[in-house]
mmCIF file of C-alpha atoms in Angstrom:
data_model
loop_
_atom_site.group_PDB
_atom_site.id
_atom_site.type_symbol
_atom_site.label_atom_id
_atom_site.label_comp_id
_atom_site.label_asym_id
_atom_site.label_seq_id
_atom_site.Cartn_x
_atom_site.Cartn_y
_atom_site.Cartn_z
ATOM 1 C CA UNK A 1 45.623 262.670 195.807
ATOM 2 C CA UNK A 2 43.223 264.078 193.131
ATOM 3 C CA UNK A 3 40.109 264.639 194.469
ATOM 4 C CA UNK A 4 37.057 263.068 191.903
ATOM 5 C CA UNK A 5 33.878 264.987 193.345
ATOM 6 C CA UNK A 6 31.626 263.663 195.802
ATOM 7 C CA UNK A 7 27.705 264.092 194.623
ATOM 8 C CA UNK A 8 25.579 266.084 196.901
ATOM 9 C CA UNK A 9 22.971 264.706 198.416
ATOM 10 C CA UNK A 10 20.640 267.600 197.671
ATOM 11 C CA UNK A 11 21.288 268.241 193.961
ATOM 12 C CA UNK A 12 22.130 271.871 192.901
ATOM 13 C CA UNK A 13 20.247 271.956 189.648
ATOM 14 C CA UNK A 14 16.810 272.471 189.871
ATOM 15 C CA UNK A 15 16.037 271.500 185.994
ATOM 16 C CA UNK A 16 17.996 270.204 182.951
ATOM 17 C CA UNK A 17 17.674 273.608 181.170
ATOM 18 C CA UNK A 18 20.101 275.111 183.725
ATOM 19 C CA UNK A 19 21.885 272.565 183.466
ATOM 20 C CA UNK A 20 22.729 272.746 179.776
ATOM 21 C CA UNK A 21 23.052 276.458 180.328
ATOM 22 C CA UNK A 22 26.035 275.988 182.577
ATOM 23 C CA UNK A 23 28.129 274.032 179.794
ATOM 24 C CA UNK A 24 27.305 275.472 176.202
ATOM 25 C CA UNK A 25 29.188 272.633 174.911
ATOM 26 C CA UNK A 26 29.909 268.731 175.360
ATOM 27 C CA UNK A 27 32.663 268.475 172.029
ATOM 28 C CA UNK A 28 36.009 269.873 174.050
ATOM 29 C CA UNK A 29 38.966 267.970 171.898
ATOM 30 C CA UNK A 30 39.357 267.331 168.346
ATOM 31 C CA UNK A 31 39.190 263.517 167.443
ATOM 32 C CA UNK A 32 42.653 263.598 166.123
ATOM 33 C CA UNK A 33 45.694 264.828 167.483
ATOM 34 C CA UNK A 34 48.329 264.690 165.124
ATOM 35 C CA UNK A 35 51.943 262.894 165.305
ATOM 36 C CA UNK A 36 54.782 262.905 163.376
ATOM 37 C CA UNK A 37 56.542 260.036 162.017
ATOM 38 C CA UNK A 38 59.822 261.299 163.341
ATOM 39 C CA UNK A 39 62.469 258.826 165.351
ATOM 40 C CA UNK A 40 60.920 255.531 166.368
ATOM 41 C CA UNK A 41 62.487 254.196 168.754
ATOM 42 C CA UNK A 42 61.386 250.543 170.224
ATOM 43 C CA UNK A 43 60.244 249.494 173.656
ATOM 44 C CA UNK A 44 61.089 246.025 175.160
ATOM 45 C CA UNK A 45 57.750 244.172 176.386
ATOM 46 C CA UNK A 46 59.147 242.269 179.113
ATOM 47 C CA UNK A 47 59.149 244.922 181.913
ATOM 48 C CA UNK A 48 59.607 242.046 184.745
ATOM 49 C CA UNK A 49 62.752 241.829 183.325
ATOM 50 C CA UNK A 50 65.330 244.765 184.220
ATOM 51 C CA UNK A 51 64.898 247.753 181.793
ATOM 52 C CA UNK A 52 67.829 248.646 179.659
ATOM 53 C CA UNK A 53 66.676 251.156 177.563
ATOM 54 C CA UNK A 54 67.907 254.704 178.292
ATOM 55 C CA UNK A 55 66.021 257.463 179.199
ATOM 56 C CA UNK A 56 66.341 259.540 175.799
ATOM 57 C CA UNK A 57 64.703 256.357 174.645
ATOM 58 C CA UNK A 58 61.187 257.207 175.362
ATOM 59 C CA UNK A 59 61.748 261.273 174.508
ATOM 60 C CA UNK A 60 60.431 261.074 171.204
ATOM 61 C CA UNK A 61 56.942 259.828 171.903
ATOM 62 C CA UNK A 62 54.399 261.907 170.429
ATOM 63 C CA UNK A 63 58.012 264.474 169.404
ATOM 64 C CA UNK A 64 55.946 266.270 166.538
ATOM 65 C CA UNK A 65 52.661 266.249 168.829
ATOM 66 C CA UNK A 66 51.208 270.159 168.338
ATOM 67 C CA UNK A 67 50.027 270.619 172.169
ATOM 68 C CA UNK A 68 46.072 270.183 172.245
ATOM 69 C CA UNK A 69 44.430 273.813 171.356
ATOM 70 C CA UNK A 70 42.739 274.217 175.218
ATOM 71 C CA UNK A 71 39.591 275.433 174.729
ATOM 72 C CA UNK A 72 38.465 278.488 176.920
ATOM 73 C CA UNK A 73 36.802 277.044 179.522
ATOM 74 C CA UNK A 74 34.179 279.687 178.836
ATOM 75 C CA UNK A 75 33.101 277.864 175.957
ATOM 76 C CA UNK A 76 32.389 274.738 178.017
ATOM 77 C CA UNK A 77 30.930 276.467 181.055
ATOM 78 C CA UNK A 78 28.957 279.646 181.953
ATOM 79 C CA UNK A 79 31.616 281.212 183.893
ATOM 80 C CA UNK A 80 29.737 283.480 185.911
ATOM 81 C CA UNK A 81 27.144 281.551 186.367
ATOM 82 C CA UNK A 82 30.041 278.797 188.068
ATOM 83 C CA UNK A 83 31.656 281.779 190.108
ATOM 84 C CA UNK A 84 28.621 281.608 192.113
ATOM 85 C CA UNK A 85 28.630 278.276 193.078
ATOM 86 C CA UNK A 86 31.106 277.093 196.049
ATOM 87 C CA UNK A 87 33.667 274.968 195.141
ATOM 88 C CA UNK A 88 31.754 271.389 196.638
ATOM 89 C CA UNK A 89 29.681 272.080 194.114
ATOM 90 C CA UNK A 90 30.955 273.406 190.707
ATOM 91 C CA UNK A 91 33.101 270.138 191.325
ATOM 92 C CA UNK A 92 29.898 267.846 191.506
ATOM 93 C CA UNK A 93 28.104 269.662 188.544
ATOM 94 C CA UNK A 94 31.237 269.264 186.358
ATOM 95 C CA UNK A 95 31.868 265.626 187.357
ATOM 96 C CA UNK A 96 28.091 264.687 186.867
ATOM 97 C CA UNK A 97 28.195 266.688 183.274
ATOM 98 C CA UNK A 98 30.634 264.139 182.173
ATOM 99 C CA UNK A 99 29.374 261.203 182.932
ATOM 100 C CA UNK A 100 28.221 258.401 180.352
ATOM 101 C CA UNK A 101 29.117 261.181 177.509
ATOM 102 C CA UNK A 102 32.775 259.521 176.403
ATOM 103 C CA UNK A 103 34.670 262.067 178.789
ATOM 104 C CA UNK A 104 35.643 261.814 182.692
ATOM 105 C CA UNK A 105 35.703 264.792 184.492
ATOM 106 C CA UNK A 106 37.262 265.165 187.658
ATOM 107 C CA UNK A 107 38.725 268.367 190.227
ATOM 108 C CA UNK A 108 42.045 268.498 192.673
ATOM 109 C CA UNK A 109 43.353 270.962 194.689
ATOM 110 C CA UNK A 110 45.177 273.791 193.478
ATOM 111 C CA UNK A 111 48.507 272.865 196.098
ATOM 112 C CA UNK A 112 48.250 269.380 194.353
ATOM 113 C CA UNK A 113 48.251 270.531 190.721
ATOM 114 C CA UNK A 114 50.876 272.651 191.533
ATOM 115 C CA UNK A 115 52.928 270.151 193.095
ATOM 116 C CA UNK A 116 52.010 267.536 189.839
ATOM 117 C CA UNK A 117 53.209 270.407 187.332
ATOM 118 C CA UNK A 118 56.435 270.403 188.958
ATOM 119 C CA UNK A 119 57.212 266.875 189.060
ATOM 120 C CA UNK A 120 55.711 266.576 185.632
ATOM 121 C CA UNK A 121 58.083 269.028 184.384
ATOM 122 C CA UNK A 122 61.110 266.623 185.707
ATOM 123 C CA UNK A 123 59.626 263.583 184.901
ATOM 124 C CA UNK A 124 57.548 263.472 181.743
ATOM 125 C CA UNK A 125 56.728 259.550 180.831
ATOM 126 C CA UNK A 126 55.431 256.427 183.186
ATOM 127 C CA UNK A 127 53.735 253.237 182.229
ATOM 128 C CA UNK A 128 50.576 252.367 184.022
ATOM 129 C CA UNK A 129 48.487 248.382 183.806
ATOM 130 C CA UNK A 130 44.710 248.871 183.336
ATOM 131 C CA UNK A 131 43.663 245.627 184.192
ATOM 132 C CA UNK A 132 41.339 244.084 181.583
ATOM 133 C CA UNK A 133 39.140 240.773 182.444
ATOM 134 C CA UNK A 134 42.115 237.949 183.389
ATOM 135 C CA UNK A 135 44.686 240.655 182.249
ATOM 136 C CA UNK A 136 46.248 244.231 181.922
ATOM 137 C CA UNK A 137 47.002 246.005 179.215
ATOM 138 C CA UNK A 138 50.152 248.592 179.642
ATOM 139 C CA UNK A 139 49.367 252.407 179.029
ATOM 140 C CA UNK A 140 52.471 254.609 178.126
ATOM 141 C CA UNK A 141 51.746 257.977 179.087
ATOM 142 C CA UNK A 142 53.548 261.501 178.475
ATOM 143 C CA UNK A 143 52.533 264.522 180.039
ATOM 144 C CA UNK A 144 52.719 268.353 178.972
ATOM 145 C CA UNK A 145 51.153 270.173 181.170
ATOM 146 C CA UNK A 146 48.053 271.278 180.959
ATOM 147 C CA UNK A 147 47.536 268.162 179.135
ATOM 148 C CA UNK A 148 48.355 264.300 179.833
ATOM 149 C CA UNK A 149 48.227 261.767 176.802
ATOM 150 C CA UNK A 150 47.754 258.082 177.382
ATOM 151 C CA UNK A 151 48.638 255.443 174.288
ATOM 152 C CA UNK A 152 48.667 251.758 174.720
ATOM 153 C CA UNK A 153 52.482 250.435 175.029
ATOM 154 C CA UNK A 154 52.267 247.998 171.755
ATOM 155 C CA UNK A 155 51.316 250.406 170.155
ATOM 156 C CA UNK A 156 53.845 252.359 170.755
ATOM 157 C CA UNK A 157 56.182 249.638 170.182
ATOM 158 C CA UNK A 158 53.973 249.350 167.106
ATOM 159 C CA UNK A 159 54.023 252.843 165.666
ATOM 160 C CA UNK A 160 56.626 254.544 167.129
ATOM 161 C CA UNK A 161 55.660 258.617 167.281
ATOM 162 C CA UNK A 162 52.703 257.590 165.104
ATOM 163 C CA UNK A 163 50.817 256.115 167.898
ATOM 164 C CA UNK A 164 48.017 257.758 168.732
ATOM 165 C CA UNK A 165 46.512 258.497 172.008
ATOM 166 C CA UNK A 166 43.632 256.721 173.538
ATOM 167 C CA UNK A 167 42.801 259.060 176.273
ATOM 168 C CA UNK A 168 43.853 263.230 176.309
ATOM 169 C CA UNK A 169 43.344 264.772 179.409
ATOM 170 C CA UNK A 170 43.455 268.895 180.141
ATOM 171 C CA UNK A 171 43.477 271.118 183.372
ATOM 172 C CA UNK A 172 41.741 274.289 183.761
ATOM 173 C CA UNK A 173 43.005 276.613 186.634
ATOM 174 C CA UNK A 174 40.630 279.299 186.280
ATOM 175 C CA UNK A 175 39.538 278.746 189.858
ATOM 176 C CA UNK A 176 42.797 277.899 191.160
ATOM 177 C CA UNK A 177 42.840 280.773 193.331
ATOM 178 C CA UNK A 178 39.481 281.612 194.303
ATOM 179 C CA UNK A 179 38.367 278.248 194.990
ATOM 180 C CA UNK A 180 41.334 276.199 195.365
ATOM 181 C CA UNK A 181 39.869 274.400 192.502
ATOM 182 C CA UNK A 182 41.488 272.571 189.143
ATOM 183 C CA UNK A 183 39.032 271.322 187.249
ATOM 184 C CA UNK A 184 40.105 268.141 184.737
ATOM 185 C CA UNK A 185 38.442 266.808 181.693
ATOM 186 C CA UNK A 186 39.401 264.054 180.241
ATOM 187 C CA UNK A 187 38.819 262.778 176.502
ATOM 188 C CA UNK A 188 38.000 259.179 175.523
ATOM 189 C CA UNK A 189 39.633 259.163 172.108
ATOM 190 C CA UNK A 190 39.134 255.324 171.194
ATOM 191 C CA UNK A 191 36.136 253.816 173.221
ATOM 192 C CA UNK A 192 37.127 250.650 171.905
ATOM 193 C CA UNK A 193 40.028 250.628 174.077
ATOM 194 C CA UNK A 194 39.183 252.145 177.071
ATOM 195 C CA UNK A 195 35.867 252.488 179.061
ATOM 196 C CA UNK A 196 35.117 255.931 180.626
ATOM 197 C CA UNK A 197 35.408 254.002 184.499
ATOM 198 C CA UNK A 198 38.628 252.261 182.887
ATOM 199 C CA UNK A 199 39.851 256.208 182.013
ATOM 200 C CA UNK A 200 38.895 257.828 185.223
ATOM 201 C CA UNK A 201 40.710 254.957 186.778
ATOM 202 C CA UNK A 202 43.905 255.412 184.618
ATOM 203 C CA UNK A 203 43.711 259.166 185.290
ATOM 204 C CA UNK A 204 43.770 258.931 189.387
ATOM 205 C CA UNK A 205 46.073 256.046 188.917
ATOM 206 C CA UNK A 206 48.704 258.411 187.354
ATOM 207 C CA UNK A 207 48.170 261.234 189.645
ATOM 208 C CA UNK A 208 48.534 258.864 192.526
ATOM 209 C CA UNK A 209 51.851 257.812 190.737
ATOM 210 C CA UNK A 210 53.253 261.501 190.519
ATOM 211 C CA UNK A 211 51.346 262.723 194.186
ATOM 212 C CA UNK A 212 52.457 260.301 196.108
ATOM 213 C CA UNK A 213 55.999 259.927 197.327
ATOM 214 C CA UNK A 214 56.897 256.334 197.632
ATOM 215 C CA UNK A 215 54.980 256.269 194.475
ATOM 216 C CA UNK A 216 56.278 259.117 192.763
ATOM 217 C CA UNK A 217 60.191 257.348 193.280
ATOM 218 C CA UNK A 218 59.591 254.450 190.581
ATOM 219 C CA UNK A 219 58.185 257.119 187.951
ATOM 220 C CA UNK A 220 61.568 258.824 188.896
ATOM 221 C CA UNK A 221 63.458 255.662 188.087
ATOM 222 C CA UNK A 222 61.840 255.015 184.938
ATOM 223 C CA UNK A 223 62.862 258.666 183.711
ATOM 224 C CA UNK A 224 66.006 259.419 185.015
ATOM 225 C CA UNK A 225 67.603 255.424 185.800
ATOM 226 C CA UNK A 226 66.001 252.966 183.380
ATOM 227 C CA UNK A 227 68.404 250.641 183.950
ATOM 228 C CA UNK A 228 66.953 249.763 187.715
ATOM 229 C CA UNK A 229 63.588 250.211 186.591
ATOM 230 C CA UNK A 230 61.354 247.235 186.908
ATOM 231 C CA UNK A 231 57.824 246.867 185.616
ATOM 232 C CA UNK A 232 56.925 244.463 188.855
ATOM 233 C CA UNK A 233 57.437 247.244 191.028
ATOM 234 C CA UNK A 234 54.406 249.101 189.563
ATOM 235 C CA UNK A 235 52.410 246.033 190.055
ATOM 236 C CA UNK A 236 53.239 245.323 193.431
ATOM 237 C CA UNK A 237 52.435 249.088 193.791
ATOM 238 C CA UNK A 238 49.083 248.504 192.148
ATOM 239 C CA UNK A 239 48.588 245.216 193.991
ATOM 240 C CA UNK A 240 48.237 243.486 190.588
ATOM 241 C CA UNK A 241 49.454 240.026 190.136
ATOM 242 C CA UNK A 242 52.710 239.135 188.165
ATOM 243 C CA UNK A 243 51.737 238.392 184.977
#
């Protein structure tokens, strides 16, 4: 599943100047991502009950979102200076840059990514529980690859294509082939809403959800055959109790 690196036990930077050096720049995606108040279309909030909404029902989410501008990774990273490092531990620098600074960084392998693009391309929308003190709260997310947004469901239901997300996520695949390396970053957009261990976990959640087979059959049924979808079944995947 994705792969969230491991830190060494010997560290690879020897002082925080070299650090800094490697990535020029913590800002990566703009705080607003804009939506258009196109179709709204509304989704029911009892998912323990059977689904009946059809599939061209959730289409429209986020239909006048302008794909995120990705960012050269060159203007996050020294590039050369990352070429030299072996892919253990570019992954551990980039997932310890990210930490406690509103993003979550994380790395897969390229046969993984690869295999998520695909399946993303067939299957574009899922909803995921982040559970929250005595309770979840349901994510709806969309992905166009390179990027995954995450919104919370009522809102959603709310705003229709005005929602906004709460969590933007984009792969880099500049080391796809020479280290078998994807490197992820992911944006906190509203902190208020999610945590940055409550986003990491929503971001392997979903990859689990589109890596894993057994897994990877109820985001299938909630794209292509609504009508036998059932929220419970995510749940029981997520060993969550029934609400």
């Amino acid at each position: 599943m994705l792969r969230v690196a491991t830190r060494l036990s010997r560290r690879i930077l020897s002082s925080a100047e070299y650090h800094s050096s490697l990535f020029r720049n913590q800002s990566f995606f703009t705080n607003s991502v804009g939506i258009d108040s196109g179709i709204k279309h509304s989704i029911p909030g009892d998912f323990h009950k059977r689904a009946s909404i059809p599939t061209h029902s959730f289409s429209s989410f986020a239909s006048g979102f302008t794909p995120l501008k990705h960012k050269p990774l060159e203007s996050l990273i020294d590039i050369e200076r990352a070429k030299l490092q072996t892919p253990e531990d570019l992954a551990s620098i980039w997932d310890d840059f990210h930490i406690g600074r509103g993003h979550i960084g994380a790395s897969m392998k390229t046969k993984l990514y690869k295999l998520l693009e695909h399946r993303a391309a067939d299957c574009r929308y899922f909803v995921i529980p982040v559970w929250k003190g005595s309770g979840y709260t349901t994510m709806f997310m969309q992905v166009e690859m390179p990027h995954i947004l995450f919104t919370g469901l009522e809102d959603y239901k709310a705003r229709g294509t005005q929602a906004s997300p709460y969590l933007t996520v984009s792969h880099y695949k500049e080391f796809c082939e020479t280290k078998d390396l994807v490197l992820i970053r992911g944006d906190v957009v509203f902190t208020s809403k999610l945590t940055d261990s409550e986003a990491k976990w929503l971001l392997e959640t979903a990859q689990s959800f589109y890596l894993n087979d057994m897994r990877y059959k109820l985001v299938e049924r909630f794209n292509k055959n609504t009508s036998e979808f059932e929220f419970k079944d995510v749940l029981r995947a997520l060993d969550m109790p029934m609400m």
